[in-house]
């Protein structure tokens, strides 16, 4: 997959392709979940995940730096969804020969509470590739 706009281009690596494909599968695996906007970057992912008809307590988290590991994940929660996503990606990526691949164990979440916030976050996600060259982990690569 190649993401382009007038100012930026992101060519996904084989690992990035897996991350993108598995991200798009989340609604198939979790029927009450949909993706609104997402982008797979060379070193991170942004996505707005909509959890419909969620039982009380499975969406809201008490802090930003949320773990996807441990015994305290509630079925159907955002943490459980991300945990499943990361585990599935990791298995596939390691099967492709990237034996040392690992995710950071945490993720950042934010509950979108109104349309203005939703529009701002969606725009941020879509424009993220235009800021890639400013990322502290940016490395210029050429595809051959």
PDB file of C-alpha atoms in Angstrom:
ATOM      1  CA  UNK A   1       0.000   0.000   0.000  1.00  0.00           C
ATOM      2  CA  UNK A   2       1.197   3.475  -0.782  1.00  0.00           C
ATOM      3  CA  UNK A   3      -0.378   6.491   0.881  1.00  0.00           C
ATOM      4  CA  UNK A   4      -0.055   9.771  -0.990  1.00  0.00           C
ATOM      5  CA  UNK A   5      -1.327  13.278  -0.899  1.00  0.00           C
ATOM      6  CA  UNK A   6       0.131  16.376  -2.533  1.00  0.00           C
ATOM      7  CA  UNK A   7       2.939  16.671  -0.001  1.00  0.00           C
ATOM      8  CA  UNK A   8       3.798  13.230   1.403  1.00  0.00           C
ATOM      9  CA  UNK A   9       4.174   9.598   0.503  1.00  0.00           C
ATOM     10  CA  UNK A  10       4.393   6.547   2.747  1.00  0.00           C
ATOM     11  CA  UNK A  11       5.550   3.276   1.178  1.00  0.00           C
ATOM     12  CA  UNK A  12       4.807   0.529   3.661  1.00  0.00           C
ATOM     13  CA  UNK A  13       7.370  -2.175   4.313  1.00  0.00           C
ATOM     14  CA  UNK A  14       6.336  -5.821   4.492  1.00  0.00           C
ATOM     15  CA  UNK A  15       5.802  -5.351   8.241  1.00  0.00           C
ATOM     16  CA  UNK A  16       3.753  -2.203   7.594  1.00  0.00           C
ATOM     17  CA  UNK A  17       1.606  -4.083   5.087  1.00  0.00           C
ATOM     18  CA  UNK A  18       0.820  -6.724   7.721  1.00  0.00           C
ATOM     19  CA  UNK A  19      -0.018  -4.015  10.261  1.00  0.00           C
ATOM     20  CA  UNK A  20      -2.366  -2.344   7.771  1.00  0.00           C
ATOM     21  CA  UNK A  21      -4.053  -5.578   6.644  1.00  0.00           C
ATOM     22  CA  UNK A  22      -4.654  -6.769  10.206  1.00  0.00           C
ATOM     23  CA  UNK A  23      -5.908  -3.339  11.262  1.00  0.00           C
ATOM     24  CA  UNK A  24      -8.519  -3.502   8.507  1.00  0.00           C
ATOM     25  CA  UNK A  25      -9.558  -6.972   9.759  1.00  0.00           C
ATOM     26  CA  UNK A  26     -10.481  -5.755  13.242  1.00  0.00           C
ATOM     27  CA  UNK A  27     -14.176  -5.236  12.317  1.00  0.00           C
ATOM     28  CA  UNK A  28     -14.352  -8.790  10.915  1.00  0.00           C
ATOM     29  CA  UNK A  29     -13.033 -10.247  14.164  1.00  0.00           C
ATOM     30  CA  UNK A  30     -14.941  -7.866  16.429  1.00  0.00           C
ATOM     31  CA  UNK A  31     -18.356  -7.331  14.766  1.00  0.00           C
ATOM     32  CA  UNK A  32     -19.324  -4.483  17.109  1.00  0.00           C
ATOM     33  CA  UNK A  33     -16.209  -2.512  16.127  1.00  0.00           C
ATOM     34  CA  UNK A  34     -15.588  -0.276  13.137  1.00  0.00           C
ATOM     35  CA  UNK A  35     -12.622   1.755  11.947  1.00  0.00           C
ATOM     36  CA  UNK A  36     -13.210   5.371  11.108  1.00  0.00           C
ATOM     37  CA  UNK A  37      -9.812   6.741  10.101  1.00  0.00           C
ATOM     38  CA  UNK A  38      -6.388   5.150  10.282  1.00  0.00           C
ATOM     39  CA  UNK A  39      -2.865   5.416   9.006  1.00  0.00           C
ATOM     40  CA  UNK A  40       0.045   3.004   9.349  1.00  0.00           C
ATOM     41  CA  UNK A  41       3.292   4.919   9.597  1.00  0.00           C
ATOM     42  CA  UNK A  42       6.806   3.435   9.474  1.00  0.00           C
ATOM     43  CA  UNK A  43       7.074   3.398  13.277  1.00  0.00           C
ATOM     44  CA  UNK A  44       3.550   3.855  14.643  1.00  0.00           C
ATOM     45  CA  UNK A  45      -0.154   3.637  13.908  1.00  0.00           C
ATOM     46  CA  UNK A  46      -3.032   6.048  14.393  1.00  0.00           C
ATOM     47  CA  UNK A  47      -6.627   4.836  14.297  1.00  0.00           C
ATOM     48  CA  UNK A  48     -10.046   5.830  15.481  1.00  0.00           C
ATOM     49  CA  UNK A  49     -11.836   2.696  16.600  1.00  0.00           C
ATOM     50  CA  UNK A  50     -15.573   2.810  17.202  1.00  0.00           C
ATOM     51  CA  UNK A  51     -16.953   0.296  19.703  1.00  0.00           C
ATOM     52  CA  UNK A  52     -20.713   0.028  19.273  1.00  0.00           C
ATOM     53  CA  UNK A  53     -23.041  -1.322  21.975  1.00  0.00           C
ATOM     54  CA  UNK A  54     -20.210  -1.676  24.452  1.00  0.00           C
ATOM     55  CA  UNK A  55     -21.066  -2.759  27.996  1.00  0.00           C
ATOM     56  CA  UNK A  56     -20.301  -0.173  30.665  1.00  0.00           C
ATOM     57  CA  UNK A  57     -16.608  -0.065  31.520  1.00  0.00           C
ATOM     58  CA  UNK A  58     -15.133  -1.609  28.382  1.00  0.00           C
ATOM     59  CA  UNK A  59     -14.362   1.599  26.492  1.00  0.00           C
ATOM     60  CA  UNK A  60     -13.308   4.191  29.033  1.00  0.00           C
ATOM     61  CA  UNK A  61      -9.858   3.963  30.567  1.00  0.00           C
ATOM     62  CA  UNK A  62      -8.644   5.870  33.589  1.00  0.00           C
ATOM     63  CA  UNK A  63      -5.360   7.046  32.083  1.00  0.00           C
ATOM     64  CA  UNK A  64      -3.627   7.641  28.757  1.00  0.00           C
ATOM     65  CA  UNK A  65      -0.795   5.136  28.796  1.00  0.00           C
ATOM     66  CA  UNK A  66      -2.855   1.939  28.530  1.00  0.00           C
ATOM     67  CA  UNK A  67      -1.310  -1.521  28.628  1.00  0.00           C
ATOM     68  CA  UNK A  68      -2.259  -4.307  26.252  1.00  0.00           C
ATOM     69  CA  UNK A  69      -0.701  -6.959  28.446  1.00  0.00           C
ATOM     70  CA  UNK A  70      -1.637  -8.595  31.707  1.00  0.00           C
ATOM     71  CA  UNK A  71      -4.537 -10.497  33.181  1.00  0.00           C
ATOM     72  CA  UNK A  72      -6.872  -7.539  33.598  1.00  0.00           C
ATOM     73  CA  UNK A  73      -8.176  -7.113  30.049  1.00  0.00           C
ATOM     74  CA  UNK A  74     -11.966  -7.083  29.809  1.00  0.00           C
ATOM     75  CA  UNK A  75     -13.391  -8.953  26.826  1.00  0.00           C
ATOM     76  CA  UNK A  76     -14.520  -6.481  24.187  1.00  0.00           C
ATOM     77  CA  UNK A  77     -12.539  -3.608  25.710  1.00  0.00           C
ATOM     78  CA  UNK A  78     -10.249  -1.416  23.675  1.00  0.00           C
ATOM     79  CA  UNK A  79      -7.265  -2.989  25.451  1.00  0.00           C
ATOM     80  CA  UNK A  80      -8.443  -6.491  24.510  1.00  0.00           C
ATOM     81  CA  UNK A  81      -9.021  -5.447  20.877  1.00  0.00           C
ATOM     82  CA  UNK A  82      -5.551  -3.893  20.614  1.00  0.00           C
ATOM     83  CA  UNK A  83      -4.007  -6.882  22.418  1.00  0.00           C
ATOM     84  CA  UNK A  84      -5.575  -9.268  19.888  1.00  0.00           C
ATOM     85  CA  UNK A  85      -4.444  -7.056  16.976  1.00  0.00           C
ATOM     86  CA  UNK A  86      -0.849  -6.842  18.202  1.00  0.00           C
ATOM     87  CA  UNK A  87      -0.665 -10.594  18.888  1.00  0.00           C
ATOM     88  CA  UNK A  88      -2.011 -11.518  15.437  1.00  0.00           C
ATOM     89  CA  UNK A  89       0.361  -9.084  13.699  1.00  0.00           C
ATOM     90  CA  UNK A  90       3.325 -10.297  15.737  1.00  0.00           C
ATOM     91  CA  UNK A  91       2.689 -13.958  14.837  1.00  0.00           C
ATOM     92  CA  UNK A  92       2.437 -13.140  11.123  1.00  0.00           C
ATOM     93  CA  UNK A  93       5.428 -10.784  11.109  1.00  0.00           C
ATOM     94  CA  UNK A  94       7.614 -13.337  12.894  1.00  0.00           C
ATOM     95  CA  UNK A  95       6.421 -16.025  10.451  1.00  0.00           C
ATOM     96  CA  UNK A  96       7.748 -13.761   7.683  1.00  0.00           C
ATOM     97  CA  UNK A  97      11.211 -13.935   9.243  1.00  0.00           C
ATOM     98  CA  UNK A  98      11.281 -10.860  11.478  1.00  0.00           C
ATOM     99  CA  UNK A  99      12.065 -12.833  14.627  1.00  0.00           C
ATOM    100  CA  UNK A 100      13.024  -9.850  16.754  1.00  0.00           C
ATOM    101  CA  UNK A 101       9.858  -7.862  15.992  1.00  0.00           C
ATOM    102  CA  UNK A 102       8.043  -6.518  19.052  1.00  0.00           C
ATOM    103  CA  UNK A 103       5.474  -3.825  19.804  1.00  0.00           C
ATOM    104  CA  UNK A 104       5.817  -1.404  22.651  1.00  0.00           C
ATOM    105  CA  UNK A 105       3.573  -2.834  25.387  1.00  0.00           C
ATOM    106  CA  UNK A 106       1.359   0.236  25.751  1.00  0.00           C
ATOM    107  CA  UNK A 107      -0.844   2.486  23.639  1.00  0.00           C
ATOM    108  CA  UNK A 108      -2.434   5.901  24.005  1.00  0.00           C
ATOM    109  CA  UNK A 109      -6.175   6.325  23.887  1.00  0.00           C
ATOM    110  CA  UNK A 110      -8.553   9.250  23.805  1.00  0.00           C
ATOM    111  CA  UNK A 111     -12.323   9.133  23.907  1.00  0.00           C
ATOM    112  CA  UNK A 112     -13.832  11.318  21.198  1.00  0.00           C
ATOM    113  CA  UNK A 113     -16.772  13.090  22.751  1.00  0.00           C
ATOM    114  CA  UNK A 114     -18.023  15.445  20.035  1.00  0.00           C
ATOM    115  CA  UNK A 115     -17.972  16.060  16.298  1.00  0.00           C
ATOM    116  CA  UNK A 116     -15.485  18.934  16.480  1.00  0.00           C
ATOM    117  CA  UNK A 117     -12.962  16.730  18.280  1.00  0.00           C
ATOM    118  CA  UNK A 118     -13.678  13.884  15.874  1.00  0.00           C
ATOM    119  CA  UNK A 119     -13.035  16.099  12.856  1.00  0.00           C
ATOM    120  CA  UNK A 120      -9.788  17.438  14.358  1.00  0.00           C
ATOM    121  CA  UNK A 121      -8.485  13.931  15.166  1.00  0.00           C
ATOM    122  CA  UNK A 122      -9.475  12.547  11.765  1.00  0.00           C
ATOM    123  CA  UNK A 123      -7.599  15.392  10.054  1.00  0.00           C
ATOM    124  CA  UNK A 124      -4.561  14.789  12.268  1.00  0.00           C
ATOM    125  CA  UNK A 125      -4.531  11.120  11.274  1.00  0.00           C
ATOM    126  CA  UNK A 126      -4.910  11.822   7.586  1.00  0.00           C
ATOM    127  CA  UNK A 127      -2.194  14.489   7.637  1.00  0.00           C
ATOM    128  CA  UNK A 128       0.263  12.420   9.687  1.00  0.00           C
ATOM    129  CA  UNK A 129       2.346  11.403   6.643  1.00  0.00           C
ATOM    130  CA  UNK A 130       3.059  15.084   5.942  1.00  0.00           C
ATOM    131  CA  UNK A 131       4.818  15.245   9.334  1.00  0.00           C
ATOM    132  CA  UNK A 132       6.816  12.008   8.964  1.00  0.00           C
ATOM    133  CA  UNK A 133      10.074  13.756   8.055  1.00  0.00           C
ATOM    134  CA  UNK A 134       9.839  15.664  11.370  1.00  0.00           C
ATOM    135  CA  UNK A 135       9.479  12.461  13.448  1.00  0.00           C
ATOM    136  CA  UNK A 136      12.369  11.878  15.872  1.00  0.00           C
ATOM    137  CA  UNK A 137      12.743   8.330  14.454  1.00  0.00           C
ATOM    138  CA  UNK A 138      12.607   9.359  10.801  1.00  0.00           C
ATOM    139  CA  UNK A 139      15.078   7.630   8.508  1.00  0.00           C
ATOM    140  CA  UNK A 140      15.045   8.435   4.825  1.00  0.00           C
ATOM    141  CA  UNK A 141      14.851   5.276   2.747  1.00  0.00           C
ATOM    142  CA  UNK A 142      14.682   4.511  -0.913  1.00  0.00           C
ATOM    143  CA  UNK A 143      12.678   1.644  -2.315  1.00  0.00           C
ATOM    144  CA  UNK A 144      14.487  -0.283  -5.047  1.00  0.00           C
TER     145      UNK A 144
END
